[in-house]
mmCIF file of C-alpha atoms in Angstrom:
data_model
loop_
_atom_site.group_PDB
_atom_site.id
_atom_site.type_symbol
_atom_site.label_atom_id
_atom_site.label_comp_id
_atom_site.label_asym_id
_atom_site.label_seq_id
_atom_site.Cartn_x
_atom_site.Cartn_y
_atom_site.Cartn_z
ATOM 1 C CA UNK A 164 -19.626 22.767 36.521
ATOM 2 C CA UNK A 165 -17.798 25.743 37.177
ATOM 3 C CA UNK A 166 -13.931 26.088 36.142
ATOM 4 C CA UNK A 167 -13.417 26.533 40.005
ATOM 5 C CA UNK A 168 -15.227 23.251 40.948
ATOM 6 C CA UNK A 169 -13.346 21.830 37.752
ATOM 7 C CA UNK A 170 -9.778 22.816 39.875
ATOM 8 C CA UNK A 171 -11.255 21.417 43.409
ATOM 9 C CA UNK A 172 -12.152 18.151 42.103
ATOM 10 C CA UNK A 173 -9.010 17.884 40.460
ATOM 11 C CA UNK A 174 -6.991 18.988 43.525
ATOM 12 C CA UNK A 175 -8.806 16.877 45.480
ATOM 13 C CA UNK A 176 -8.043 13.784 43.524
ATOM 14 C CA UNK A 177 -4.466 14.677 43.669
ATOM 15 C CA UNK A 178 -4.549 14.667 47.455
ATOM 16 C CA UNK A 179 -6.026 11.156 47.734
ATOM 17 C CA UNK A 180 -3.472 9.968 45.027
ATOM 18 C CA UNK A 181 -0.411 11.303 46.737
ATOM 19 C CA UNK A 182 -1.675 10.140 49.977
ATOM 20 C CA UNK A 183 -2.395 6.379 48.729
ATOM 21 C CA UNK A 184 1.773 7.058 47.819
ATOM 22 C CA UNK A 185 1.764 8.127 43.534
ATOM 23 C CA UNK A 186 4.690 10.129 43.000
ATOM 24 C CA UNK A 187 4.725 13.451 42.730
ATOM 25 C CA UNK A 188 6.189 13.260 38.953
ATOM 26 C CA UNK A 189 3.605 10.684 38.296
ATOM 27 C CA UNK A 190 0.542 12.943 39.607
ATOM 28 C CA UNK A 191 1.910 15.708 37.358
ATOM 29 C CA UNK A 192 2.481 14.120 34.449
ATOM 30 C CA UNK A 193 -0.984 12.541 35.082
ATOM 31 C CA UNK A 194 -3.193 16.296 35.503
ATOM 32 C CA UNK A 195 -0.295 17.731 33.332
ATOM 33 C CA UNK A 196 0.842 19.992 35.793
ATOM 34 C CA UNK A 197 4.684 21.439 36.932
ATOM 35 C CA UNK A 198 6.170 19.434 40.019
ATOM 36 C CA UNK A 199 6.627 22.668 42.078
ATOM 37 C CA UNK A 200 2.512 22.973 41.811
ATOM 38 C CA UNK A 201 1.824 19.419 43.120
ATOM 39 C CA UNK A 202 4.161 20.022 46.130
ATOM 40 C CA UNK A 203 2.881 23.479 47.016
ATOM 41 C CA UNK A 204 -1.211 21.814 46.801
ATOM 42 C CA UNK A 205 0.186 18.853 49.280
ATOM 43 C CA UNK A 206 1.984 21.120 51.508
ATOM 44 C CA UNK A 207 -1.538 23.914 51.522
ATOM 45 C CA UNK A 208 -3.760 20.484 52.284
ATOM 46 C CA UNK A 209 -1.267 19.103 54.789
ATOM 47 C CA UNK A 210 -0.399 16.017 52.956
ATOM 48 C CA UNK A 211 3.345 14.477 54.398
ATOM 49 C CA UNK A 212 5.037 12.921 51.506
ATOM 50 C CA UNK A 213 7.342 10.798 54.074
ATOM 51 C CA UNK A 214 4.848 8.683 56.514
ATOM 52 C CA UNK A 215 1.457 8.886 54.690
ATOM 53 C CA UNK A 216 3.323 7.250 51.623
ATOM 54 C CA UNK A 217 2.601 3.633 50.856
ATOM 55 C CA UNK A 218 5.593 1.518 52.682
ATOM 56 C CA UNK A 219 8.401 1.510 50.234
ATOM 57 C CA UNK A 220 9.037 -1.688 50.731
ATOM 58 C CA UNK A 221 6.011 -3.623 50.420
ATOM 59 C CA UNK A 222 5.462 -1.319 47.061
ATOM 60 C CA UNK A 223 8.776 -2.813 45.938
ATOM 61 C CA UNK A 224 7.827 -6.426 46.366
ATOM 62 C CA UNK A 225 4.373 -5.632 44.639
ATOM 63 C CA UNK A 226 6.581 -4.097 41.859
ATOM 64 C CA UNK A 227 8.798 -7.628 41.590
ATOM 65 C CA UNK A 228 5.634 -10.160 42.038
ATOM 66 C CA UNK A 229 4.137 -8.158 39.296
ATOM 67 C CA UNK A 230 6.802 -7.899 36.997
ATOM 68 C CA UNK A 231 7.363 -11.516 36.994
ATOM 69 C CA UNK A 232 3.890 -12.909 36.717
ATOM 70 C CA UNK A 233 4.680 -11.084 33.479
ATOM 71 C CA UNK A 234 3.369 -7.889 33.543
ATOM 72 C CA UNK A 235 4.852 -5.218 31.650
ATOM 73 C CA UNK A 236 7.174 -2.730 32.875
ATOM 74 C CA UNK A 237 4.882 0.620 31.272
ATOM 75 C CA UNK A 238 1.951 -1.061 33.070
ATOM 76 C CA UNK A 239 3.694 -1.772 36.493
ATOM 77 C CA UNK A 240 5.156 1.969 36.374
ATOM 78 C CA UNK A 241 1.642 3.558 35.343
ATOM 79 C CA UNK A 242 -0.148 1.629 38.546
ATOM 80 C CA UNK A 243 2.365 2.101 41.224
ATOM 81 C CA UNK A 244 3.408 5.686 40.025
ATOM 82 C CA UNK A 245 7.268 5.088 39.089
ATOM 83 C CA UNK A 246 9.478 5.538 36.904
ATOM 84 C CA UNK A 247 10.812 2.438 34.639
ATOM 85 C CA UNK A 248 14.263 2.936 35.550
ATOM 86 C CA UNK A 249 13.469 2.686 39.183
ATOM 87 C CA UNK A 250 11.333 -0.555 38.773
ATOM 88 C CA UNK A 251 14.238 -2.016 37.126
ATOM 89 C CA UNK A 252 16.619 -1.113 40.107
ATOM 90 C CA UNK A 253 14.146 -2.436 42.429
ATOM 91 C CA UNK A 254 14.309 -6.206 40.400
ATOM 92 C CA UNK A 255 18.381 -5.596 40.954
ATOM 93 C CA UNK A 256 18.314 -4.954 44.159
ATOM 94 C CA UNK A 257 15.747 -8.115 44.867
ATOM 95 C CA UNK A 258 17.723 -9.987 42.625
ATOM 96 C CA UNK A 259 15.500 -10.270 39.913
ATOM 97 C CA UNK A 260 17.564 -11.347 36.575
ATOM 98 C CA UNK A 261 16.702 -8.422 34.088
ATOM 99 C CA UNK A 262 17.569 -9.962 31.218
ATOM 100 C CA UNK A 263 14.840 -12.620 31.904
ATOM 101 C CA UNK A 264 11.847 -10.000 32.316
ATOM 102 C CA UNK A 265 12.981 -8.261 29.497
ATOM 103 C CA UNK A 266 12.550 -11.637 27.408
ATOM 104 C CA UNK A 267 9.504 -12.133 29.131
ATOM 105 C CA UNK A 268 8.229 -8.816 28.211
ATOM 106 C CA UNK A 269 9.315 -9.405 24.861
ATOM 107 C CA UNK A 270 7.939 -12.737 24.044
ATOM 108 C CA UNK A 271 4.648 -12.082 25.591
ATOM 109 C CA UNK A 272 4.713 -9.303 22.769
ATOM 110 C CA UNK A 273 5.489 -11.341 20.468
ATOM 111 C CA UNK A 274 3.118 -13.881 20.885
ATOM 112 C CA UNK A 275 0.335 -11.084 21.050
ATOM 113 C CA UNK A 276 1.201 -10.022 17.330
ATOM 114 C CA UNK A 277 1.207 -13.913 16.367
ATOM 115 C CA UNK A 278 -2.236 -13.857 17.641
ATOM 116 C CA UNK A 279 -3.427 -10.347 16.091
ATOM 117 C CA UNK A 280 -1.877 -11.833 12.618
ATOM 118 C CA UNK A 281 -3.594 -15.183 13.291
ATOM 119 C CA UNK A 282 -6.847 -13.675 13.586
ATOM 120 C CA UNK A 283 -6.813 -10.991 10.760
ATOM 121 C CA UNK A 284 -4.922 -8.142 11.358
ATOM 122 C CA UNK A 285 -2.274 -7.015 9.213
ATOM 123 C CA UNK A 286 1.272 -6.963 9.227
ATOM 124 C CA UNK A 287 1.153 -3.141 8.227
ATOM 125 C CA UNK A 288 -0.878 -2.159 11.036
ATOM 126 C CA UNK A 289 0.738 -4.230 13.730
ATOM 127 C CA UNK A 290 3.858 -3.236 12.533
ATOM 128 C CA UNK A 291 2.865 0.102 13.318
ATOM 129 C CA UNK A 292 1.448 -0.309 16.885
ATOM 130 C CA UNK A 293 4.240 -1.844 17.947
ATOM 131 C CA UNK A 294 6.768 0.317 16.341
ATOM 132 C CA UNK A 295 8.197 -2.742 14.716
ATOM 133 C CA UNK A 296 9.411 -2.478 11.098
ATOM 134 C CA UNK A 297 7.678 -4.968 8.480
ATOM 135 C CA UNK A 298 10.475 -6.982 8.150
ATOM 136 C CA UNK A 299 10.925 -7.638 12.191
ATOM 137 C CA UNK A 300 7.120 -8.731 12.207
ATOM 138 C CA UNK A 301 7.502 -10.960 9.678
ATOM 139 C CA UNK A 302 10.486 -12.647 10.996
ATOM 140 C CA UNK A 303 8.529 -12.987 14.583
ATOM 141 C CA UNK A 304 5.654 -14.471 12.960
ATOM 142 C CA UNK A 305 8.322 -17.279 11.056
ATOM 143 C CA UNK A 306 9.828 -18.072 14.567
ATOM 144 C CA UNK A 307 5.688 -18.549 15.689
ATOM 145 C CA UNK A 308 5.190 -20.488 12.819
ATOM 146 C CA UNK A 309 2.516 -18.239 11.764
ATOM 147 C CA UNK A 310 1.532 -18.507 7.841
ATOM 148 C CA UNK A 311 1.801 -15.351 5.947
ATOM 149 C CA UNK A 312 2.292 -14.237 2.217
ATOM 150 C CA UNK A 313 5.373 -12.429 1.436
ATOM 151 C CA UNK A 314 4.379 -8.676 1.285
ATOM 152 C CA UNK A 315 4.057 -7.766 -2.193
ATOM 153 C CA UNK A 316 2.684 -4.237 -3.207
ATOM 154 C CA UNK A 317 -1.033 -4.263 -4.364
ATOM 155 C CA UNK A 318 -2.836 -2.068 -6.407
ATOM 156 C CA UNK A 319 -6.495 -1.448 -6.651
ATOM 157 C CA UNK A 320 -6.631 0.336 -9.990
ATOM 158 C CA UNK A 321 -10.740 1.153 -9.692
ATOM 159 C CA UNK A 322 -10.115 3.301 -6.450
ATOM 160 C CA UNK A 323 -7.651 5.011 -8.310
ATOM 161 C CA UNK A 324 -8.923 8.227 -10.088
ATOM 162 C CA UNK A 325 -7.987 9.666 -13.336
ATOM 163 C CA UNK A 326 -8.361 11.687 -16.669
ATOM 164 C CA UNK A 327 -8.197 10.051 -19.823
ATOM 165 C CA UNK A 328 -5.017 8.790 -20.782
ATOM 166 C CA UNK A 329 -2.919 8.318 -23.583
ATOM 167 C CA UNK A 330 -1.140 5.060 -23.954
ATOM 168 C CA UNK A 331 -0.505 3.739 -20.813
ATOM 169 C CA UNK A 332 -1.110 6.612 -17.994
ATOM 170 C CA UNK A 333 -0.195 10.120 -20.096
ATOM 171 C CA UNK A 334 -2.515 12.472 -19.954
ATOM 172 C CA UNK A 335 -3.175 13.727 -23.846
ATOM 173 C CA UNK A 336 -3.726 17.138 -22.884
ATOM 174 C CA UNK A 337 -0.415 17.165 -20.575
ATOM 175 C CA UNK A 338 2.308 16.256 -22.790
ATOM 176 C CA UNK A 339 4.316 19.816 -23.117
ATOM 177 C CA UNK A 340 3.712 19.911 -19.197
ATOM 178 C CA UNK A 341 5.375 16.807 -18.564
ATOM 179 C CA UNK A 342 8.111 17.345 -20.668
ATOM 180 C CA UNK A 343 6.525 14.304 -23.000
ATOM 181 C CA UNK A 344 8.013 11.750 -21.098
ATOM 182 C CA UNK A 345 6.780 9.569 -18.688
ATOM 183 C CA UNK A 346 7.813 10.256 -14.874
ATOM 184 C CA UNK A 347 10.600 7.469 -13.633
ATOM 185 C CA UNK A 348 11.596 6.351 -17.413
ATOM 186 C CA UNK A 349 14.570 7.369 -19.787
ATOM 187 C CA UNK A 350 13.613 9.251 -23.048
ATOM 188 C CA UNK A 351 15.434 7.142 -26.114
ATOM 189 C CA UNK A 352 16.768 7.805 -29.218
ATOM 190 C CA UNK A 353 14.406 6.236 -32.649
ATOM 191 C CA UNK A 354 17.268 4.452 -33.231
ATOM 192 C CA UNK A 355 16.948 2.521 -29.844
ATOM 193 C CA UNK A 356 13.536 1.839 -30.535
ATOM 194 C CA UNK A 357 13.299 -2.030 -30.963
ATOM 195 C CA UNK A 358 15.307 -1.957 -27.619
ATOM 196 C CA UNK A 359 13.108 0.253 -25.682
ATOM 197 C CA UNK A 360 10.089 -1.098 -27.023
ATOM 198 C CA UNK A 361 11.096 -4.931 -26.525
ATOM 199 C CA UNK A 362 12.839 -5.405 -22.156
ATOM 200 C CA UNK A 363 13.776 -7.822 -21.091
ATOM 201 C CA UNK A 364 10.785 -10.455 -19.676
ATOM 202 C CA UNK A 365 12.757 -13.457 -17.774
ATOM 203 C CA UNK A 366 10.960 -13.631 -14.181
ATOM 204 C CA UNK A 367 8.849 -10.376 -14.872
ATOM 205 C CA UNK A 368 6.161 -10.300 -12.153
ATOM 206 C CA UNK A 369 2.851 -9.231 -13.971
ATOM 207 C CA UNK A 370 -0.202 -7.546 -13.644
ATOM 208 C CA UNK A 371 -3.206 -8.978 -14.644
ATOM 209 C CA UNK A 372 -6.627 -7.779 -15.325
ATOM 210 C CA UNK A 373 -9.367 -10.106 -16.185
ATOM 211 C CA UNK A 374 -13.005 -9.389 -17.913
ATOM 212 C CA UNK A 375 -15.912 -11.247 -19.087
ATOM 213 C CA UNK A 376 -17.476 -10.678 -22.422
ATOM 214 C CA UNK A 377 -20.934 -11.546 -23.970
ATOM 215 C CA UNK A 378 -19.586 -12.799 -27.585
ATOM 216 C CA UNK A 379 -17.766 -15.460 -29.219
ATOM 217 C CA UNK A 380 -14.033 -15.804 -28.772
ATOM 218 C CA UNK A 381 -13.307 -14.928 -32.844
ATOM 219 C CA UNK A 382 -15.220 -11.580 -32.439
ATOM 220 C CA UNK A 383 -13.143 -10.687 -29.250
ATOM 221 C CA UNK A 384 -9.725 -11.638 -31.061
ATOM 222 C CA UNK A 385 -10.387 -9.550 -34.036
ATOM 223 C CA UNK A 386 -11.687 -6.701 -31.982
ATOM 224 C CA UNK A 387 -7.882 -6.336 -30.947
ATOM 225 C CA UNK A 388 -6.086 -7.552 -33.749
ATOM 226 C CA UNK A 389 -7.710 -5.533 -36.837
ATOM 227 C CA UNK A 390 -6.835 -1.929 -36.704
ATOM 228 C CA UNK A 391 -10.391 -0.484 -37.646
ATOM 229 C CA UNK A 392 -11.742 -2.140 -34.626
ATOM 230 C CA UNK A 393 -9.016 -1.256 -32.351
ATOM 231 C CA UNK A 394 -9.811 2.315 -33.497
ATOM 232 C CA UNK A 395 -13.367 2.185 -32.205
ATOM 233 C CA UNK A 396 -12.579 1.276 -28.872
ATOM 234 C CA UNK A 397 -8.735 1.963 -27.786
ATOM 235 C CA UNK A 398 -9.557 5.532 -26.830
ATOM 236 C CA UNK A 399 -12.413 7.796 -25.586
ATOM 237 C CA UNK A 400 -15.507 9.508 -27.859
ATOM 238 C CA UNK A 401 -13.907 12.647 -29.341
ATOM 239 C CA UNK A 402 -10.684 11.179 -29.376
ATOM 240 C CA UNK A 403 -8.821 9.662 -32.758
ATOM 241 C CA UNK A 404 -6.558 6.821 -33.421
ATOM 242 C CA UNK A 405 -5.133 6.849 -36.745
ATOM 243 C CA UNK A 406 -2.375 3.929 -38.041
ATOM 244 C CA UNK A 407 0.252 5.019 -39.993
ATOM 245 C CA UNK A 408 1.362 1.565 -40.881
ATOM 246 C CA UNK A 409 -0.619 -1.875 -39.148
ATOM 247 C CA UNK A 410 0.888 -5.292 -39.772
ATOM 248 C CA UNK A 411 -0.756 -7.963 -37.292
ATOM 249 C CA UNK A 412 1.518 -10.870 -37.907
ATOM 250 C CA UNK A 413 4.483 -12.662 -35.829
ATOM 251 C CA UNK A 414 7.057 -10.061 -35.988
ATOM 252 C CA UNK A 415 4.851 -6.952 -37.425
ATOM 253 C CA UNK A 416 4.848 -3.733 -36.555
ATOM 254 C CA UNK A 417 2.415 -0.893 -35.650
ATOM 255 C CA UNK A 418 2.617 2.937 -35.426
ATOM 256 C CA UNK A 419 -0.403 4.740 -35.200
ATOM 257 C CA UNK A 420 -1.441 8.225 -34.036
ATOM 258 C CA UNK A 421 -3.556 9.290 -30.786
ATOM 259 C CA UNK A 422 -4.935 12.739 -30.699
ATOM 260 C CA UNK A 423 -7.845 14.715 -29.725
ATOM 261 C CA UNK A 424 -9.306 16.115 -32.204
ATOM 262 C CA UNK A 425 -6.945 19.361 -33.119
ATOM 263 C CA UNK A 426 -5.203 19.207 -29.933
ATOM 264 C CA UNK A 427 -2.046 17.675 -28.955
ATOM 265 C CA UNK A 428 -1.258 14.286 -29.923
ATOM 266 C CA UNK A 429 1.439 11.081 -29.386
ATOM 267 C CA UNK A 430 2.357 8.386 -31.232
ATOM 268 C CA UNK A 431 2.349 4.931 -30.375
ATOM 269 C CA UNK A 432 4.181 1.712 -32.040
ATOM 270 C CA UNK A 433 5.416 -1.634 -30.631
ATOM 271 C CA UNK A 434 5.615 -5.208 -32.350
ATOM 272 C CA UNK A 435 3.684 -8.388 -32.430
ATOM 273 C CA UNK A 436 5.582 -11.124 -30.532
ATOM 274 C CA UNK A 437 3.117 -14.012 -31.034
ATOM 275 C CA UNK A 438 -0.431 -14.198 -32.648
ATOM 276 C CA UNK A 439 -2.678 -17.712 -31.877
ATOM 277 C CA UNK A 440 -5.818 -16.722 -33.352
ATOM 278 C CA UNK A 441 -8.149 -16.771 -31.733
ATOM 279 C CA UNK A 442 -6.812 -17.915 -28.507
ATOM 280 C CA UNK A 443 -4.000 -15.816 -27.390
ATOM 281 C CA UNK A 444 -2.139 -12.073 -28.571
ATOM 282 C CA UNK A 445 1.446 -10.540 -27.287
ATOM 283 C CA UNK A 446 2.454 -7.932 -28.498
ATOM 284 C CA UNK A 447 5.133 -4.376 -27.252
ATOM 285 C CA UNK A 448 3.889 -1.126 -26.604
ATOM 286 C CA UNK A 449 5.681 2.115 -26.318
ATOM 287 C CA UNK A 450 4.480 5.453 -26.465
ATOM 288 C CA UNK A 451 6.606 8.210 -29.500
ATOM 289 C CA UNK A 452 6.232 11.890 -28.593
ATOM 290 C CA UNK A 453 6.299 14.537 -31.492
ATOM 291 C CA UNK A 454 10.248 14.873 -31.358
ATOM 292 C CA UNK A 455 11.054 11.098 -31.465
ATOM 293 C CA UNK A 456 11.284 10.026 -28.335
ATOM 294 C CA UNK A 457 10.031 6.827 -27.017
ATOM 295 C CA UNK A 458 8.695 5.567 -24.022
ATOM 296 C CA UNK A 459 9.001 1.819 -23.636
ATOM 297 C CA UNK A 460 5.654 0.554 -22.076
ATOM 298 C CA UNK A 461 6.427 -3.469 -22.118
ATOM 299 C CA UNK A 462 4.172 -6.110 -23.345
ATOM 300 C CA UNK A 463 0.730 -6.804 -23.447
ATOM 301 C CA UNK A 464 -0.219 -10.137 -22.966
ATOM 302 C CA UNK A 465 -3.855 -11.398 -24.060
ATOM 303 C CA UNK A 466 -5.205 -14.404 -23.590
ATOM 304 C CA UNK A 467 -9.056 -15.172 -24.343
ATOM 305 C CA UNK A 468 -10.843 -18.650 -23.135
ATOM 306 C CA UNK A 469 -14.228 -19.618 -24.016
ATOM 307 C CA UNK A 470 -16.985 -19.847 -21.345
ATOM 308 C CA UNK A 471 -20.243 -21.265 -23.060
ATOM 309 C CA UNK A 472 -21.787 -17.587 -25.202
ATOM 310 C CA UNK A 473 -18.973 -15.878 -23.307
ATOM 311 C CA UNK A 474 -15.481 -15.060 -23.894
ATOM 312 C CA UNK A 475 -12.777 -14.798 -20.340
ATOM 313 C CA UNK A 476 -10.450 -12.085 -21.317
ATOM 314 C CA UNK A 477 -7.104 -11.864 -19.668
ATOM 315 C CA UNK A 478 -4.741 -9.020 -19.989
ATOM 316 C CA UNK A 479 -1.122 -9.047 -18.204
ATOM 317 C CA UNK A 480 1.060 -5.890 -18.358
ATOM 318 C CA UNK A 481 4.832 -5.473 -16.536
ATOM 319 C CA UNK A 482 4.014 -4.913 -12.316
ATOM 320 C CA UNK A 483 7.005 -2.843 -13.089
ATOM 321 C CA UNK A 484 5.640 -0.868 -15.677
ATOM 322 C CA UNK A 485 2.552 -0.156 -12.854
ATOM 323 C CA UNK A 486 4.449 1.188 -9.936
ATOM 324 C CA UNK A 487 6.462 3.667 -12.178
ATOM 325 C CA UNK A 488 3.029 5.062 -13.419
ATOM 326 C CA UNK A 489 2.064 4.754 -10.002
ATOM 327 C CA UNK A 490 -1.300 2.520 -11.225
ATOM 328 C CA UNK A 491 -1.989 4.771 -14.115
ATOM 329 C CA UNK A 492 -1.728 2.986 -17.175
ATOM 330 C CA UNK A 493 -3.792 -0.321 -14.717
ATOM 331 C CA UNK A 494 -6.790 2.203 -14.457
ATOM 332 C CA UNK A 495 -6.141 3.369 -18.132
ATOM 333 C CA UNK A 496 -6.643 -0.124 -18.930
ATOM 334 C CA UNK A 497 -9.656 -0.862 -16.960
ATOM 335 C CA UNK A 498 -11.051 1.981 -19.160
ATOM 336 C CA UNK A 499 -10.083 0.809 -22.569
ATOM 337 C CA UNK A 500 -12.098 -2.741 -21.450
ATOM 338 C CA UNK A 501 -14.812 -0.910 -20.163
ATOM 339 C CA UNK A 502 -15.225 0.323 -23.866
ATOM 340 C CA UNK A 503 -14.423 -3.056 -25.628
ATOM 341 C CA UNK A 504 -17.085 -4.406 -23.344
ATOM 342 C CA UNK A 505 -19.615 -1.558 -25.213
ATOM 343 C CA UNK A 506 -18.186 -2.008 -28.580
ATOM 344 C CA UNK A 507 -18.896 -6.015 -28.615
ATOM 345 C CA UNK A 508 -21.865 -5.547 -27.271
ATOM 346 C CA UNK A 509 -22.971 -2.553 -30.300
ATOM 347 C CA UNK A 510 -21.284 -4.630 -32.738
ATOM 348 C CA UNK A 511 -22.905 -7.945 -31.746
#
């Protein structure tokens, strides 16, 4: 179709809109076209915009009996061509309380988003179609009675893509880059060290990861508690982790060395909280860079349970800790288990 027949058609249903009585700012907005050119097409085609319009009356009391059947106002405007602000002037003129429709309108949203939530959708993404904030939906969907978690931030540290990583989310190669200090967290003195190494843990929401291994619990438990071991497995091929000093007992300490090779390297230490061999392991981590500072990591806690030949690992880590690596050190993690998984099964 030509752009010619394109322009008659539309023309054409502009005529036949205007004549069943659409308003001219309606029809424009519609074809997105200026005012001034839908009244010089009506007045070329002959179309009266006084007596071939639809009685304004008998639009009006359409526009009322809609409105409080419960239709909403954008939907009454859109069919009868008006503006909202004249569809609420008509309901004050027939004495239509406005307060009521609006509370109509509104809880007929309302309970549409207590449905949507009742049958899957989120609270993110109605949140966002209504132009509600999170908090607003959730208090609607209390006064509904409808059952939802509190909104807590989730991570899913497997979609989440990354080099390899020192201690806890720093990449080894980009430690004069970032300044040697993780983004979000103070850089302390050695002298602070026990502090920074050892926060605070009353009501600490954790992260957890949890594994599977083929081997006996005993196996598992040494393969993080004696320093060799942890050596074969903590970080990548190429990579080394050396211990300066290794004491795995209630209250030891730890300070070892990760580097690549030649390259650039960081140190890491912490201390060993509690040790139930072969059942359970918590200990600090924090990560030293060459000039003494430290970057507090939190605790590791490990707990293994025995499953028949295999051996349930679980590993929780400060949520807090997470979101200021922005999921990092989780995926770093998932890593270091992947190769524990390899090493058990080598070693077996």
């Amino acid at each position: 179709m030509s752009p010619r027949q394109d322009r008659a058609r539309r023309d054409a249903a502009i005529v036949e809109a205007a004549r069943a009585g659409m308003a001219v700012t309606a029809l424009a907005e519609r074809h997105g076209l200026s005012t001034s050119h839908i009244y010089a097409l009506l007045k070329r085609t002959g179309v009266a915009l006084g007596p071939n319009r639809l009685d304004a009356e008998a639009r009006d009391m359409a526009v009322v009996e809609a409105m409080t059947r419960g239709e909403p106002a954008p939907t009454v405007a859109a069919r009868f061509g008006l503006a909202r602000t004249y569809i609420y002037q008509v309901l004050q003129r027939h004495g239509v309380s406005l307060r009521n429709i609006q509370s109509q309108e509104k809880g007929g949203r309302d309970e549409t988003i207590a449905e949507a939530v009742r049958n899957g959708a989120s609270v993110a993404a109605v949140a966002a179609e209504y132009g509600l904030s999170k908090r607003r939906v959730y208090d609607l969907l209390k006064a509904h009675a409808v059952g939802v978690r509190p909104w807590r931030p989730r991570l899913k540290p497997a979609d989440i893509a990354m080099p390899f990583a020192g201690p806890d989310g720093q990449a080894a190669a980009g430690l004069e880059a970032a300044g040697d200090v993780m983004p979000g967290g103070p850089a302390v003195a050695p002298a602070d060290m026990a502090k920074a190494a050892e926060p605070g843990t009353a009501g600490e929401t954790h992260f957890t990861l949890a594994r599977e291994f083929e081997a006996q619990r005993r196996s598992v438990f040494r393969a993080w508690t004696e320093a060799d071991q942890l050596a074969r497995w903590m970080v990548p091929e190429q990579h080394l982790l050396q211990f300066e000093s290794y004491e795995c007992r209630t209250s030891g300490g730890y300070r070892g060395r990760m580097s690549t090779g030649d390259g650039p390297g960081f140190w890491i230490r912490g201390t060993f909280r509690t040790i139930l061999p072969p059942a359970s392991l918590v200990f600090t981590m924090a990560r030293e860079t060459e000039d003494g500072r430290v970057e507090s990591m939190g605790q590791r806690i490990v707990t293994l349970a025995e499953a028949g030949r295999f051996t349930q690992l679980k590993l929780q880590m400060p949520l807090s800790v997470v979101l200021r690596t922005r999921g990092t050190i989780a995926r770093d993690w998932e890593q270091r288990l992947d190769r524990l998984s390899a090493y058990l099964e080598t070693a077996a």
